[in-house]
mmCIF file of C-alpha atoms and ligand atoms in Angstrom:
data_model
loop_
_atom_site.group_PDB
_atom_site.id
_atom_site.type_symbol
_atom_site.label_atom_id
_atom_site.label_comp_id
_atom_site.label_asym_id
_atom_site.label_seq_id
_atom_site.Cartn_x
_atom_site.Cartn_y
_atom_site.Cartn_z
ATOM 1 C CA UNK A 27 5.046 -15.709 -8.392
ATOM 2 C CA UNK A 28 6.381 -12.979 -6.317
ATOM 3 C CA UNK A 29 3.481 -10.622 -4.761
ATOM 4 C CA UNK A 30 5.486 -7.556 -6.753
ATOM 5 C CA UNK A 31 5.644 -9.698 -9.741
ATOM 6 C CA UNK A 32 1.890 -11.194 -9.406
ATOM 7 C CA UNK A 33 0.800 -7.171 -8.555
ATOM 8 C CA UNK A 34 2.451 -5.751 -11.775
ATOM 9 C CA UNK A 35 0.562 -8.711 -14.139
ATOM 10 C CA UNK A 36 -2.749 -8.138 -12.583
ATOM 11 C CA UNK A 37 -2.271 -4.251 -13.128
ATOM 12 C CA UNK A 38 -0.979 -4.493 -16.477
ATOM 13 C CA UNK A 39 -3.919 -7.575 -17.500
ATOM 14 C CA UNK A 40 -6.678 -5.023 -15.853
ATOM 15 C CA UNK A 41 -9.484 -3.459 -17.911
ATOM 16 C CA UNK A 42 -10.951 -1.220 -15.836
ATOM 17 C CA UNK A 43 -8.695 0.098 -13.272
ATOM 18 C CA UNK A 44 -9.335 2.371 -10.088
ATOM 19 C CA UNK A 45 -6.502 3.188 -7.927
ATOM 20 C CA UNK A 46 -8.137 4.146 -4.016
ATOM 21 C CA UNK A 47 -6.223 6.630 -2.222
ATOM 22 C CA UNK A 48 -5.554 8.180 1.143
ATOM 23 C CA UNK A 49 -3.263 10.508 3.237
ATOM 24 C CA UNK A 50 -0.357 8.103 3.084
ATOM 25 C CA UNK A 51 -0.096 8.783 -0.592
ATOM 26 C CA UNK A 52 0.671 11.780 0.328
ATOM 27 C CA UNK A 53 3.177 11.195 2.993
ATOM 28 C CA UNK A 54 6.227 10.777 1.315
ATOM 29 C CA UNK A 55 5.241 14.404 -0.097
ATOM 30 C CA UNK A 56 5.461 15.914 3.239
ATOM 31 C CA UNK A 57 1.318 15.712 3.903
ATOM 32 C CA UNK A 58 1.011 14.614 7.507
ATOM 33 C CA UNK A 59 -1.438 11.598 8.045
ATOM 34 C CA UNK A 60 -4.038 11.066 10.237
ATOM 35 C CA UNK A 61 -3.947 8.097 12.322
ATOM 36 C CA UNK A 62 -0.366 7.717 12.029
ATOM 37 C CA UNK A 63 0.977 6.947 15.834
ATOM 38 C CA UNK A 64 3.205 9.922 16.416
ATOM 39 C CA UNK A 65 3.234 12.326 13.414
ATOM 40 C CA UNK A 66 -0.590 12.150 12.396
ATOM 41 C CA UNK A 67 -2.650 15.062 12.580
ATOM 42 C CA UNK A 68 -5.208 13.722 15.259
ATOM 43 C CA UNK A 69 -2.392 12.185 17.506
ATOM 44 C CA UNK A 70 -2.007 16.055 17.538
ATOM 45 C CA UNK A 71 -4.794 17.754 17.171
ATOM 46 C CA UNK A 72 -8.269 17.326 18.426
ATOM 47 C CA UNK A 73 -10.205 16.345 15.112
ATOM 48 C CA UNK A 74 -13.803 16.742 17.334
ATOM 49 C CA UNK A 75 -12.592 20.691 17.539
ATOM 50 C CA UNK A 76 -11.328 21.464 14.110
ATOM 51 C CA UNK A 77 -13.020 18.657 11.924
ATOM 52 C CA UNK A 78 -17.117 19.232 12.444
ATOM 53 C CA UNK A 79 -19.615 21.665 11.664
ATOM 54 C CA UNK A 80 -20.440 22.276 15.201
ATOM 55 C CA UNK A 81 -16.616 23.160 15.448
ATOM 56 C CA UNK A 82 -17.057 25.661 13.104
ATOM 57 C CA UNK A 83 -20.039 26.830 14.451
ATOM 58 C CA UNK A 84 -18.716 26.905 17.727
ATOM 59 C CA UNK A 85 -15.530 29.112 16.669
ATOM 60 C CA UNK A 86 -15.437 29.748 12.418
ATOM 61 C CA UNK A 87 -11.871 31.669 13.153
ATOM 62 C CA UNK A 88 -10.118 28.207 14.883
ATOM 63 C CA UNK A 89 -11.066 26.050 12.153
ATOM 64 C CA UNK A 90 -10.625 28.360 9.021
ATOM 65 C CA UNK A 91 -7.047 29.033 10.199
ATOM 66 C CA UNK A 92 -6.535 25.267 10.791
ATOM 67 C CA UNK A 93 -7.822 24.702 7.474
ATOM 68 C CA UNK A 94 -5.751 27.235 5.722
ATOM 69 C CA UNK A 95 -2.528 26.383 7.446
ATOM 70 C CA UNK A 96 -3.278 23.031 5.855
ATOM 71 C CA UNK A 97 -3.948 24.735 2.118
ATOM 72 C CA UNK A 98 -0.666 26.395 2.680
ATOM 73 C CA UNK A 99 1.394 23.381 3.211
ATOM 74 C CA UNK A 100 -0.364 21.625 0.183
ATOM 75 C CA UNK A 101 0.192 24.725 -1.520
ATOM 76 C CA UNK A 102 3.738 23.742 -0.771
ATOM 77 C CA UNK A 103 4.498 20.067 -1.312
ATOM 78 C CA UNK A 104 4.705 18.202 -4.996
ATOM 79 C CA UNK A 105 3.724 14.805 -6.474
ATOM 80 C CA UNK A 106 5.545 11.688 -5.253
ATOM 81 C CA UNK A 107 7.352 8.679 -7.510
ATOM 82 C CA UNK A 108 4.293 7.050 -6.294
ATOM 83 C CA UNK A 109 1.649 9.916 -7.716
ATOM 84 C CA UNK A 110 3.797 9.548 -10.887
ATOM 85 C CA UNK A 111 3.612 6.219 -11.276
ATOM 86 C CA UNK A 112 -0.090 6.432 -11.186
ATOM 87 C CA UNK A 113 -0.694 9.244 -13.294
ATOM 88 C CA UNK A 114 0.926 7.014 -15.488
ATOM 89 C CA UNK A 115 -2.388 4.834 -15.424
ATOM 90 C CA UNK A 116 -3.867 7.099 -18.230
ATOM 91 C CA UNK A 117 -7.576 5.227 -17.885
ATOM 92 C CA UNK A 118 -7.460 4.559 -14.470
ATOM 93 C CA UNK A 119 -10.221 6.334 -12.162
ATOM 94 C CA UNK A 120 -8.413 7.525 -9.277
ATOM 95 C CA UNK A 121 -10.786 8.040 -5.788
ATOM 96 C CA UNK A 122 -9.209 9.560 -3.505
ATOM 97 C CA UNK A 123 -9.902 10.841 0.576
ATOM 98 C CA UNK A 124 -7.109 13.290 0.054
ATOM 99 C CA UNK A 125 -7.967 16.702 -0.111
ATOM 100 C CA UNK A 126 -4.889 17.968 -1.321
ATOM 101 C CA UNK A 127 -4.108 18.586 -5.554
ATOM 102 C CA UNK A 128 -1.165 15.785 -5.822
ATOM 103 C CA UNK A 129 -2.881 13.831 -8.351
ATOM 104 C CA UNK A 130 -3.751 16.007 -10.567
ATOM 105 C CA UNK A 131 -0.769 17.848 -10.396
ATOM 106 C CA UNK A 132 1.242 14.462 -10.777
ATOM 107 C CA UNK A 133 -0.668 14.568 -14.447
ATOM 108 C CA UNK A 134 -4.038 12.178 -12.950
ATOM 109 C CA UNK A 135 -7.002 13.063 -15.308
ATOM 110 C CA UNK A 136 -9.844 11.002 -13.735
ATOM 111 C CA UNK A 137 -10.056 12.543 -10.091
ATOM 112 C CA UNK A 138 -12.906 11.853 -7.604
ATOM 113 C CA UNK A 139 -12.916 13.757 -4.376
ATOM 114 C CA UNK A 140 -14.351 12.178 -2.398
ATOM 115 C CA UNK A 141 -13.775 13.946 0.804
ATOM 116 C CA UNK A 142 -13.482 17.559 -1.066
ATOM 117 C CA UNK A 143 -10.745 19.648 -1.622
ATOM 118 C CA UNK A 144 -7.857 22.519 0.203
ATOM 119 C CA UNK A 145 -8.580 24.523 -3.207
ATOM 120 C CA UNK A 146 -12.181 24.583 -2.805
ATOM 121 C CA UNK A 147 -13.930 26.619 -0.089
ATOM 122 C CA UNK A 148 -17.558 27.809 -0.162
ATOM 123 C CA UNK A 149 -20.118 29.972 1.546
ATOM 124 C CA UNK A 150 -21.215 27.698 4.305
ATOM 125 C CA UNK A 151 -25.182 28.861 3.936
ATOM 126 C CA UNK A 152 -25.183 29.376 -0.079
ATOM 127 C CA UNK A 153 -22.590 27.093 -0.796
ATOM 128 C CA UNK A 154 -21.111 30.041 -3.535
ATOM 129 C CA UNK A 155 -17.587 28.743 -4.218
ATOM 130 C CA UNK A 156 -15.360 31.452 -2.601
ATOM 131 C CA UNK A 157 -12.057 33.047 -3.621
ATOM 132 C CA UNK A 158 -8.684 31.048 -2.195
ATOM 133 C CA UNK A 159 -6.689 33.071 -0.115
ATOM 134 C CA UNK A 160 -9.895 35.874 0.335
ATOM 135 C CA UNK A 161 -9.085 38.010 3.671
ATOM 136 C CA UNK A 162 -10.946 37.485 6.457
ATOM 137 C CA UNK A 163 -10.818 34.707 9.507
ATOM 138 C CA UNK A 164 -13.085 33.151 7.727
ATOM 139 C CA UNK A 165 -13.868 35.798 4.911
ATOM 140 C CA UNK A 166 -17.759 36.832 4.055
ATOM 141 C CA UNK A 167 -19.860 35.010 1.293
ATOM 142 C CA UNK A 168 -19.160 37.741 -1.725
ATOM 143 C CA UNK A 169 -23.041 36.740 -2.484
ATOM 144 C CA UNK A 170 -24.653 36.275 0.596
ATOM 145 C CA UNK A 171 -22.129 37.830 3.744
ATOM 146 C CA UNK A 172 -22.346 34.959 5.482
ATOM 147 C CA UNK A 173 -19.146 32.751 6.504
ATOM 148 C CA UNK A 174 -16.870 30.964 4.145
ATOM 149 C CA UNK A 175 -15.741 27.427 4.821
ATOM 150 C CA UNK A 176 -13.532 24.866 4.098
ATOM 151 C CA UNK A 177 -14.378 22.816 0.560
ATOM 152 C CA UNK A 178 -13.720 19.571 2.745
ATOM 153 C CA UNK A 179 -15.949 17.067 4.094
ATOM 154 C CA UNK A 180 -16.459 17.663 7.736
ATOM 155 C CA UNK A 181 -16.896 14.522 9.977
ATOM 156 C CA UNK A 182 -20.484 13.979 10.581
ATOM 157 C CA UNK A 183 -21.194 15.260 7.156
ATOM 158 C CA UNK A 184 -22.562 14.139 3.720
ATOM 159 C CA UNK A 185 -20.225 12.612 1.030
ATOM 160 C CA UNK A 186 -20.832 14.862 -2.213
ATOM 161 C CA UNK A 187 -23.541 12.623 -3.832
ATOM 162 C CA UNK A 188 -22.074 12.696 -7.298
ATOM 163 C CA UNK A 189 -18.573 12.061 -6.037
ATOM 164 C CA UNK A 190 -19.628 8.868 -3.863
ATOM 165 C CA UNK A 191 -21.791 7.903 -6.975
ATOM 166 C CA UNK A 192 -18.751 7.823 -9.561
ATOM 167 C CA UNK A 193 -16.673 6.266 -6.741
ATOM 168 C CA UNK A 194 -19.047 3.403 -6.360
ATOM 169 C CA UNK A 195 -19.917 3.070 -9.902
ATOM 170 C CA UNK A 196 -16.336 2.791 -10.786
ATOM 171 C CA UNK A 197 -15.603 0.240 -7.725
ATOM 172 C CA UNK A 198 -18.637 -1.514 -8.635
ATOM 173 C CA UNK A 199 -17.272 -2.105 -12.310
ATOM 174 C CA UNK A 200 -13.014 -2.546 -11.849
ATOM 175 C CA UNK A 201 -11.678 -6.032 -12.807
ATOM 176 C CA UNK A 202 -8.605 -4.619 -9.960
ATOM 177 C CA UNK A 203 -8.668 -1.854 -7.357
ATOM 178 C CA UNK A 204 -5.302 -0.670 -6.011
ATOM 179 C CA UNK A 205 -5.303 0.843 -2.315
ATOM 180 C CA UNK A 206 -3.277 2.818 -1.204
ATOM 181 C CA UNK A 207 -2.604 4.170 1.912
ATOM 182 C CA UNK A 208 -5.612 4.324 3.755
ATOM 183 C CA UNK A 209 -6.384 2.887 7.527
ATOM 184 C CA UNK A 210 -9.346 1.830 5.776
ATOM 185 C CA UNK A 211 -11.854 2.795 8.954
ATOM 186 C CA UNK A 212 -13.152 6.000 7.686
ATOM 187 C CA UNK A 213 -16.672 5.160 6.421
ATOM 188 C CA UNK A 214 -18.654 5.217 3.567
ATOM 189 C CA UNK A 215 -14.974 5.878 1.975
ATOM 190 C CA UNK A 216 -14.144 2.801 3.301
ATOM 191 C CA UNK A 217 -16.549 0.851 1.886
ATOM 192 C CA UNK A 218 -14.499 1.451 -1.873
ATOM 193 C CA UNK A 219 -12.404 -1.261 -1.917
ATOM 194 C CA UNK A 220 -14.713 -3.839 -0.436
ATOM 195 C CA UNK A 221 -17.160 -3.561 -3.118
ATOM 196 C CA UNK A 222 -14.571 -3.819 -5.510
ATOM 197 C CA UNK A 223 -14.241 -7.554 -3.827
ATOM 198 C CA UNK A 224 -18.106 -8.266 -3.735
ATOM 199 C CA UNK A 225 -18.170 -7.996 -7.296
ATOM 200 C CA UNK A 226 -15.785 -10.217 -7.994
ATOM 201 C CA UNK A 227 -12.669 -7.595 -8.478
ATOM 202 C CA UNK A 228 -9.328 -8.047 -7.357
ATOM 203 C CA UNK A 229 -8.286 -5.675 -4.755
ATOM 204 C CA UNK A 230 -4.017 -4.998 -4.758
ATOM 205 C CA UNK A 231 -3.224 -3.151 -0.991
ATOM 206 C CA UNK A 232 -0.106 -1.063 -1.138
ATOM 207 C CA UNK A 233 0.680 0.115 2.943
ATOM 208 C CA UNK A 234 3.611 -0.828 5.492
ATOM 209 C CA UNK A 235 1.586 -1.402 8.063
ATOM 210 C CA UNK A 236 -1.627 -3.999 8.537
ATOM 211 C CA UNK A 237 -5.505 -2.392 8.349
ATOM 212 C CA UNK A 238 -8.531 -3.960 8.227
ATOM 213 C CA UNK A 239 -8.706 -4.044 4.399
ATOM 214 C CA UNK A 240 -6.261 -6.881 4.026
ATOM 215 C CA UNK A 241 -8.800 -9.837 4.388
ATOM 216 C CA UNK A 242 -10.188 -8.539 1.013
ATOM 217 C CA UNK A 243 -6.764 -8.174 -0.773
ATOM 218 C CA UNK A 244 -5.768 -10.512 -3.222
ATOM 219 C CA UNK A 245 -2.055 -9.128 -2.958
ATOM 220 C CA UNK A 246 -0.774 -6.509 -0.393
ATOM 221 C CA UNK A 247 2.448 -5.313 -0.413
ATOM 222 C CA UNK A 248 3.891 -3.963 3.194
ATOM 223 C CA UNK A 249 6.001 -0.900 1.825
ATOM 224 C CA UNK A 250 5.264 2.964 0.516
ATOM 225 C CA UNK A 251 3.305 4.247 -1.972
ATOM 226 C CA UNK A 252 6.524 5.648 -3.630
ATOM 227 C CA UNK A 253 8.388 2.794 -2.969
ATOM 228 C CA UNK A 254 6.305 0.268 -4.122
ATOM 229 C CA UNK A 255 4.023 1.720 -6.901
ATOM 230 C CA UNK A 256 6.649 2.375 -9.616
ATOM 231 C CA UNK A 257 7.493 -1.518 -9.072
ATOM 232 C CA UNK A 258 4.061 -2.459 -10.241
ATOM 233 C CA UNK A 259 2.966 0.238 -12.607
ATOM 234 C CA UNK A 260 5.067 -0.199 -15.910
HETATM 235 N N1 APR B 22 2.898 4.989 1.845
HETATM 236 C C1 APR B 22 1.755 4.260 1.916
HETATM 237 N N2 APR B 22 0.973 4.197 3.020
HETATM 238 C C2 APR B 22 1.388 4.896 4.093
HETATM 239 C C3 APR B 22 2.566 5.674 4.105
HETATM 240 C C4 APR B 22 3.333 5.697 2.924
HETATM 241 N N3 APR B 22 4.474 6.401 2.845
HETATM 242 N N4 APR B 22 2.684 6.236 5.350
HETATM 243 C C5 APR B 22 1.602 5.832 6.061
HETATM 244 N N5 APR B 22 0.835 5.021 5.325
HETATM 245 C C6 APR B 22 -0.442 4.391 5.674
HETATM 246 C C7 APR B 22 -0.667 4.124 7.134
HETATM 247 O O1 APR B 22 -0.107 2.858 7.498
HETATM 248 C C8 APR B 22 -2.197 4.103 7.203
HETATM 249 O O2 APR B 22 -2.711 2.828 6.904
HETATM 250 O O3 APR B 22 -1.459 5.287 5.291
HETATM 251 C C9 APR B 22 -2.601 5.081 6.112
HETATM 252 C C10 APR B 22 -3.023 6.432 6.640
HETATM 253 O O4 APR B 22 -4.228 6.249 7.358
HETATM 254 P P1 APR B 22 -4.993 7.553 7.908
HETATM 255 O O5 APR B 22 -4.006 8.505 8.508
HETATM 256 O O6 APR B 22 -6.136 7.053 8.725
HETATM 257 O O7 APR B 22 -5.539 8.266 6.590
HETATM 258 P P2 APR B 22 -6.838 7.903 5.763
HETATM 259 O O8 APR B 22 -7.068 6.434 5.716
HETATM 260 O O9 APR B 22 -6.706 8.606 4.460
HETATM 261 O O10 APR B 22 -8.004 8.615 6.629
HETATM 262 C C11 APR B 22 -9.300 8.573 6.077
HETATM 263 O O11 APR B 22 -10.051 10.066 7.825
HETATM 264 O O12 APR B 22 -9.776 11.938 9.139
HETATM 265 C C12 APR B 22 -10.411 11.442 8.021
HETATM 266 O O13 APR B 22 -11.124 12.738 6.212
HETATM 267 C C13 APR B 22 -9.975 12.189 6.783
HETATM 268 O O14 APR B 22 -9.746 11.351 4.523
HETATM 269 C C14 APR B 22 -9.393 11.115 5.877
HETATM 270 C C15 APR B 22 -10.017 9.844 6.422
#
């Protein structure tokens, strides 16, 4: 059976769906990636100055800008065929790395964050959620006057526990996992799809170029997330 073919039946045939996502999802909305050779934001920029708490520390002004040029452009860009076609999956659970909206605003119900979000900054000593788009480079805590931060997760730092807890729970339990667009090196995130396979699940990879995930993929189809994924989801 052709691997489109064979992807679509196992998709269709699965119970308990969870569709695994990272920043190439979002490409083909305009998001830049991360690893990708020439246009990804760390063949750019220098993730060890803009993507850690001691970066912040070391200069809050650098990094909240950074951060809020990025909430502007996802501010910006819309759902692609590929977000669609998954937001189709009405009882899938969706984990994603992204911290952009595109799921949800594609019509996803069952989001888990698990690297934060753009839309959700927060005092970085009292952890108050803080107002988007408050003035200030970074603004004060409204409760406490100390900085706010980005709502992301910071290399270095914690996965929110609950997030990482439905994430494995819901890996832990699918009869198929799709991934999508991840380099798959980016750990405990990483570790998603893989335990998906240790329990016996059948892991689908949708990405045009190889990562280290594909040893674990039943099926994995070398094109785009909107290219490929309304092929397979019906
Ligand atoms: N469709 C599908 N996949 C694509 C597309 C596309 N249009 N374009 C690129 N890709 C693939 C690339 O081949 C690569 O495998 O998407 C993947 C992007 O990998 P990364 O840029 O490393 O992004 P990601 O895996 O999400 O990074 C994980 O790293 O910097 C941290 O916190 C950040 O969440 C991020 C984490």
């Amino acid at each position: 059976m052709e691997s489109l073919e064979r992807a679509a039946a196992l998709i269709a045939g699965a119970e308990r769906l969870v569709v695994f996502t990272g920043a190439g999802m979002s490409a083909e909305s305009g998001v830049p990636t991360f690893r990708d050779a020439l246009t990804g934001l760390w063949a750019r920029y220098d993730a060890q100055a803009l993507a850690t708490p001691e970066a912040f520390a070391a200069d809050p002004a650098l990094v909240w800008g950074w951060y809020e040029w990025r909430r502007e452009l996802a501010r910006r860009v819309r759902p692609n065929a590929g977000h669609e076609a998954i937001a189709r999956l009405e009882h899938a659970t969706v984990i994603t790395q992204n911290v952009d909206d595109l799921h949800e605003q594609a019509g996803s119900k069952n989001v888990v964050h698990l690297h934060g979000s753009l839309f959700a900054p927060r005092c970085s000593a009292c952890a108050a959620p803080a107002e988007q788009g408050a003035q200030g480079d970074p603004p004060a805590c409204e409760s406490c006057g100390n900085p706010v931060r980005p709502g992301v997760v910071w290399f270095g730092e914690a996965l929110p526990v609950d997030a990482l807890e439905k994430a494995v729970e819901a890996a832990a339990n699918a009869d198929v996992l799709i991934t999508v667009g991840t380099s798959g090196v980016v750990y405990p995130a990483a570790e998603i799809p893989q335990v998906t396979a240790r329990m016996g699940g059948t892991v689908i990879q949708v990405d045009p170029e190889p990562t280290p995930l594909d040893p674990i993929c039943t099926v994995t189809l070398r094109g785009t997330a909107a290219g490929v994924l309304p092929q397979i989801i019906r």
